[in-house]
């Protein structure tokens, strides 16, 4: 019985060996992660362009979300340890958030188009202030229309 008692602590203190990292999968995950980063960066940059081009921000964000999810899965399957899986998880969360932001910008397309047209023609500071006031009023009107639709549904 003394022998059995001695063996138990040895087994309890041994930690299981981590599985080896699949270098090929880890390399694929790293390449996919670079594409993911470029897609999210492209989405952010395209969102700063004038309105017809802002619509591409959602496309880039959704593509980035898919590619980032694939990169995360590849990273986890490869057994990679360290910062790569954590960074990809955070990146996918950011891409998901950015997708909602880009989608919201598309919902406000008519309001933003009116603001863009107004500010393009505004030559003075008072005209620019007027455009901003009109934009805020248009946003309030848009919000009240959606609230009425939700109440009627």
mmCIF file with all atom_site columns, N, CA and C in Angstrom, residues 102-137:
data_model
loop_
_atom_site.group_PDB
_atom_site.id
_atom_site.type_symbol
_atom_site.label_atom_id
_atom_site.label_alt_id
_atom_site.label_comp_id
_atom_site.label_asym_id
_atom_site.label_entity_id
_atom_site.label_seq_id
_atom_site.pdbx_PDB_ins_code
_atom_site.Cartn_x
_atom_site.Cartn_y
_atom_site.Cartn_z
_atom_site.occupancy
_atom_site.B_iso_or_equiv
_atom_site.pdbx_formal_charge
_atom_site.auth_seq_id
_atom_site.auth_comp_id
_atom_site.auth_asym_id
_atom_site.auth_atom_id
_atom_site.pdbx_PDB_model_num
ATOM 1   N N  . UNK A 1 102 ? -20.486 49.262 -40.478 1.00 0.00 ? 102 UNK A N  1
ATOM 2   C CA . UNK A 1 102 ? -20.600 49.471 -41.925 1.00 0.00 ? 102 UNK A CA 1
ATOM 3   C C  . UNK A 1 102 ? -22.048 49.260 -42.386 1.00 0.00 ? 102 UNK A C  1
ATOM 4   N N  . UNK A 1 103 ? -22.729 48.286 -41.807 1.00 0.00 ? 103 UNK A N  1
ATOM 5   C CA . UNK A 1 103 ? -24.140 48.074 -42.141 1.00 0.00 ? 103 UNK A CA 1
ATOM 6   C C  . UNK A 1 103 ? -25.002 49.251 -41.710 1.00 0.00 ? 103 UNK A C  1
ATOM 7   N N  . UNK A 1 104 ? -24.681 49.824 -40.561 1.00 0.00 ? 104 UNK A N  1
ATOM 8   C CA . UNK A 1 104 ? -25.412 51.005 -40.097 1.00 0.00 ? 104 UNK A CA 1
ATOM 9   C C  . UNK A 1 104 ? -25.211 52.197 -41.017 1.00 0.00 ? 104 UNK A C  1
ATOM 10  N N  . UNK A 1 105 ? -24.000 52.326 -41.542 1.00 0.00 ? 105 UNK A N  1
ATOM 11  C CA . UNK A 1 105 ? -23.750 53.418 -42.486 1.00 0.00 ? 105 UNK A CA 1
ATOM 12  C C  . UNK A 1 105 ? -24.592 53.245 -43.745 1.00 0.00 ? 105 UNK A C  1
ATOM 13  N N  . UNK A 1 106 ? -24.785 52.003 -44.164 1.00 0.00 ? 106 UNK A N  1
ATOM 14  C CA . UNK A 1 106 ? -25.614 51.765 -45.355 1.00 0.00 ? 106 UNK A CA 1
ATOM 15  C C  . UNK A 1 106 ? -27.088 52.028 -45.071 1.00 0.00 ? 106 UNK A C  1
ATOM 16  N N  . UNK A 1 107 ? -27.521 51.758 -43.847 1.00 0.00 ? 107 UNK A N  1
ATOM 17  C CA . UNK A 1 107 ? -28.913 52.067 -43.493 1.00 0.00 ? 107 UNK A CA 1
ATOM 18  C C  . UNK A 1 107 ? -29.190 53.568 -43.576 1.00 0.00 ? 107 UNK A C  1
ATOM 19  N N  . UNK A 1 108 ? -28.170 54.339 -43.282 1.00 0.00 ? 108 UNK A N  1
ATOM 20  C CA . UNK A 1 108 ? -28.328 55.803 -43.295 1.00 0.00 ? 108 UNK A CA 1
ATOM 21  C C  . UNK A 1 108 ? -27.933 56.427 -44.627 1.00 0.00 ? 108 UNK A C  1
ATOM 22  N N  . UNK A 1 109 ? -27.911 55.637 -45.663 1.00 0.00 ? 109 UNK A N  1
ATOM 23  C CA . UNK A 1 109 ? -27.454 56.118 -46.978 1.00 0.00 ? 109 UNK A CA 1
ATOM 24  C C  . UNK A 1 109 ? -28.162 57.399 -47.416 1.00 0.00 ? 109 UNK A C  1
ATOM 25  N N  . UNK A 1 110 ? -29.510 57.464 -47.412 1.00 0.00 ? 110 UNK A N  1
ATOM 26  C CA . UNK A 1 110 ? -30.161 58.699 -47.897 1.00 0.00 ? 110 UNK A CA 1
ATOM 27  C C  . UNK A 1 110 ? -29.790 59.928 -47.069 1.00 0.00 ? 110 UNK A C  1
ATOM 28  N N  . UNK A 1 111 ? -29.691 59.752 -45.760 1.00 0.00 ? 111 UNK A N  1
ATOM 29  C CA . UNK A 1 111 ? -29.351 60.880 -44.887 1.00 0.00 ? 111 UNK A CA 1
ATOM 30  C C  . UNK A 1 111 ? -27.914 61.319 -45.144 1.00 0.00 ? 111 UNK A C  1
ATOM 31  N N  . UNK A 1 112 ? -27.016 60.356 -45.280 1.00 0.00 ? 112 UNK A N  1
ATOM 32  C CA . UNK A 1 112 ? -25.621 60.699 -45.543 1.00 0.00 ? 112 UNK A CA 1
ATOM 33  C C  . UNK A 1 112 ? -25.435 61.315 -46.932 1.00 0.00 ? 112 UNK A C  1
ATOM 34  N N  . UNK A 1 113 ? -26.202 60.847 -47.901 1.00 0.00 ? 113 UNK A N  1
ATOM 35  C CA . UNK A 1 113 ? -26.099 61.400 -49.252 1.00 0.00 ? 113 UNK A CA 1
ATOM 36  C C  . UNK A 1 113 ? -26.514 62.872 -49.256 1.00 0.00 ? 113 UNK A C  1
ATOM 37  N N  . UNK A 1 114 ? -27.578 63.186 -48.525 1.00 0.00 ? 114 UNK A N  1
ATOM 38  C CA . UNK A 1 114 ? -28.017 64.584 -48.440 1.00 0.00 ? 114 UNK A CA 1
ATOM 39  C C  . UNK A 1 114 ? -26.956 65.446 -47.758 1.00 0.00 ? 114 UNK A C  1
ATOM 40  N N  . UNK A 1 115 ? -26.341 64.916 -46.711 1.00 0.00 ? 115 UNK A N  1
ATOM 41  C CA . UNK A 1 115 ? -25.294 65.667 -46.010 1.00 0.00 ? 115 UNK A CA 1
ATOM 42  C C  . UNK A 1 115 ? -24.084 65.878 -46.922 1.00 0.00 ? 115 UNK A C  1
ATOM 43  N N  . UNK A 1 116 ? -23.699 64.843 -47.621 1.00 0.00 ? 116 UNK A N  1
ATOM 44  C CA . UNK A 1 116 ? -22.546 64.948 -48.511 1.00 0.00 ? 116 UNK A CA 1
ATOM 45  C C  . UNK A 1 116 ? -22.788 65.978 -49.599 1.00 0.00 ? 116 UNK A C  1
ATOM 46  N N  . UNK A 1 117 ? -23.992 65.983 -50.164 1.00 0.00 ? 117 UNK A N  1
ATOM 47  C CA . UNK A 1 117 ? -24.323 66.949 -51.209 1.00 0.00 ? 117 UNK A CA 1
ATOM 48  C C  . UNK A 1 117 ? -24.340 68.369 -50.654 1.00 0.00 ? 117 UNK A C  1
ATOM 49  N N  . UNK A 1 118 ? -24.884 68.516 -49.447 1.00 0.00 ? 118 UNK A N  1
ATOM 50  C CA . UNK A 1 118 ? -24.957 69.844 -48.830 1.00 0.00 ? 118 UNK A CA 1
ATOM 51  C C  . UNK A 1 118 ? -23.566 70.383 -48.517 1.00 0.00 ? 118 UNK A C  1
ATOM 52  N N  . UNK A 1 119 ? -22.716 69.559 -47.927 1.00 0.00 ? 119 UNK A N  1
ATOM 53  C CA . UNK A 1 119 ? -21.379 70.044 -47.563 1.00 0.00 ? 119 UNK A CA 1
ATOM 54  C C  . UNK A 1 119 ? -20.507 70.294 -48.792 1.00 0.00 ? 119 UNK A C  1
ATOM 55  N N  . UNK A 1 120 ? -20.777 69.599 -49.878 1.00 0.00 ? 120 UNK A N  1
ATOM 56  C CA . UNK A 1 120 ? -20.013 69.848 -51.103 1.00 0.00 ? 120 UNK A CA 1
ATOM 57  C C  . UNK A 1 120 ? -20.315 71.235 -51.668 1.00 0.00 ? 120 UNK A C  1
ATOM 58  N N  . UNK A 1 121 ? -21.531 71.718 -51.422 1.00 0.00 ? 121 UNK A N  1
ATOM 59  C CA . UNK A 1 121 ? -21.924 73.027 -51.938 1.00 0.00 ? 121 UNK A CA 1
ATOM 60  C C  . UNK A 1 121 ? -21.732 74.147 -50.926 1.00 0.00 ? 121 UNK A C  1
ATOM 61  N N  . UNK A 1 122 ? -21.424 73.790 -49.667 1.00 0.00 ? 122 UNK A N  1
ATOM 62  C CA . UNK A 1 122 ? -21.271 74.803 -48.613 1.00 0.00 ? 122 UNK A CA 1
ATOM 63  C C  . UNK A 1 122 ? -19.911 75.469 -48.723 1.00 0.00 ? 122 UNK A C  1
ATOM 64  N N  . UNK A 1 123 ? -19.925 76.771 -48.967 1.00 0.00 ? 123 UNK A N  1
ATOM 65  C CA . UNK A 1 123 ? -18.677 77.505 -49.141 1.00 0.00 ? 123 UNK A CA 1
ATOM 66  C C  . UNK A 1 123 ? -18.258 78.266 -47.890 1.00 0.00 ? 123 UNK A C  1
ATOM 67  N N  . UNK A 1 124 ? -19.205 78.522 -46.995 1.00 0.00 ? 124 UNK A N  1
ATOM 68  C CA . UNK A 1 124 ? -18.891 79.293 -45.795 1.00 0.00 ? 124 UNK A CA 1
ATOM 69  C C  . UNK A 1 124 ? -19.076 78.418 -44.555 1.00 0.00 ? 124 UNK A C  1
ATOM 70  N N  . UNK A 1 125 ? -18.550 78.924 -43.441 1.00 0.00 ? 125 UNK A N  1
ATOM 71  C CA . UNK A 1 125 ? -18.711 78.190 -42.183 1.00 0.00 ? 125 UNK A CA 1
ATOM 72  C C  . UNK A 1 125 ? -20.168 78.123 -41.763 1.00 0.00 ? 125 UNK A C  1
ATOM 73  N N  . UNK A 1 126 ? -20.910 79.201 -41.992 1.00 0.00 ? 126 UNK A N  1
ATOM 74  C CA . UNK A 1 126 ? -22.324 79.180 -41.604 1.00 0.00 ? 126 UNK A CA 1
ATOM 75  C C  . UNK A 1 126 ? -23.100 78.182 -42.471 1.00 0.00 ? 126 UNK A C  1
ATOM 76  N N  . UNK A 1 127 ? -22.726 78.051 -43.728 1.00 0.00 ? 127 UNK A N  1
ATOM 77  C CA . UNK A 1 127 ? -23.379 77.065 -44.593 1.00 0.00 ? 127 UNK A CA 1
ATOM 78  C C  . UNK A 1 127 ? -23.034 75.648 -44.135 1.00 0.00 ? 127 UNK A C  1
ATOM 79  N N  . UNK A 1 128 ? -21.790 75.437 -43.692 1.00 0.00 ? 128 UNK A N  1
ATOM 80  C CA . UNK A 1 128 ? -21.413 74.116 -43.177 1.00 0.00 ? 128 UNK A CA 1
ATOM 81  C C  . UNK A 1 128 ? -22.150 73.797 -41.882 1.00 0.00 ? 128 UNK A C  1
ATOM 82  N N  . UNK A 1 129 ? -22.310 74.786 -41.022 1.00 0.00 ? 129 UNK A N  1
ATOM 83  C CA . UNK A 1 129 ? -23.083 74.587 -39.786 1.00 0.00 ? 129 UNK A CA 1
ATOM 84  C C  . UNK A 1 129 ? -24.529 74.254 -40.117 1.00 0.00 ? 129 UNK A C  1
ATOM 85  N N  . UNK A 1 130 ? -25.073 74.933 -41.112 1.00 0.00 ? 130 UNK A N  1
ATOM 86  C CA . UNK A 1 130 ? -26.445 74.643 -41.546 1.00 0.00 ? 130 UNK A CA 1
ATOM 87  C C  . UNK A 1 130 ? -26.554 73.195 -42.024 1.00 0.00 ? 130 UNK A C  1
ATOM 88  N N  . UNK A 1 131 ? -25.563 72.731 -42.769 1.00 0.00 ? 131 UNK A N  1
ATOM 89  C CA . UNK A 1 131 ? -25.567 71.347 -43.252 1.00 0.00 ? 131 UNK A CA 1
ATOM 90  C C  . UNK A 1 131 ? -25.558 70.371 -42.075 1.00 0.00 ? 131 UNK A C  1
ATOM 91  N N  . UNK A 1 132 ? -24.759 70.660 -41.058 1.00 0.00 ? 132 UNK A N  1
ATOM 92  C CA . UNK A 1 132 ? -24.693 69.780 -39.891 1.00 0.00 ? 132 UNK A CA 1
ATOM 93  C C  . UNK A 1 132 ? -26.013 69.790 -39.120 1.00 0.00 ? 132 UNK A C  1
ATOM 94  N N  . UNK A 1 133 ? -26.634 70.971 -38.996 1.00 0.00 ? 133 UNK A N  1
ATOM 95  C CA . UNK A 1 133 ? -27.930 71.053 -38.329 1.00 0.00 ? 133 UNK A CA 1
ATOM 96  C C  . UNK A 1 133 ? -28.991 70.283 -39.109 1.00 0.00 ? 133 UNK A C  1
ATOM 97  N N  . UNK A 1 134 ? -28.951 70.416 -40.424 1.00 0.00 ? 134 UNK A N  1
ATOM 98  C CA . UNK A 1 134 ? -29.901 69.690 -41.260 1.00 0.00 ? 134 UNK A CA 1
ATOM 99  C C  . UNK A 1 134 ? -29.666 68.186 -41.137 1.00 0.00 ? 134 UNK A C  1
ATOM 100 N N  . UNK A 1 135 ? -28.412 67.776 -41.086 1.00 0.00 ? 135 UNK A N  1
ATOM 101 C CA . UNK A 1 135 ? -28.073 66.361 -40.930 1.00 0.00 ? 135 UNK A CA 1
ATOM 102 C C  . UNK A 1 135 ? -28.624 65.817 -39.617 1.00 0.00 ? 135 UNK A C  1
ATOM 103 N N  . UNK A 1 136 ? -28.445 66.568 -38.535 1.00 0.00 ? 136 UNK A N  1
ATOM 104 C CA . UNK A 1 136 ? -28.976 66.134 -37.238 1.00 0.00 ? 136 UNK A CA 1
ATOM 105 C C  . UNK A 1 136 ? -30.494 66.030 -37.277 1.00 0.00 ? 136 UNK A C  1
ATOM 106 N N  . UNK A 1 137 ? -31.153 66.981 -37.935 1.00 0.00 ? 137 UNK A N  1
ATOM 107 C CA . UNK A 1 137 ? -32.613 66.926 -38.046 1.00 0.00 ? 137 UNK A CA 1
ATOM 108 C C  . UNK A 1 137 ? -33.052 65.732 -38.887 1.00 0.00 ? 137 UNK A C  1
#
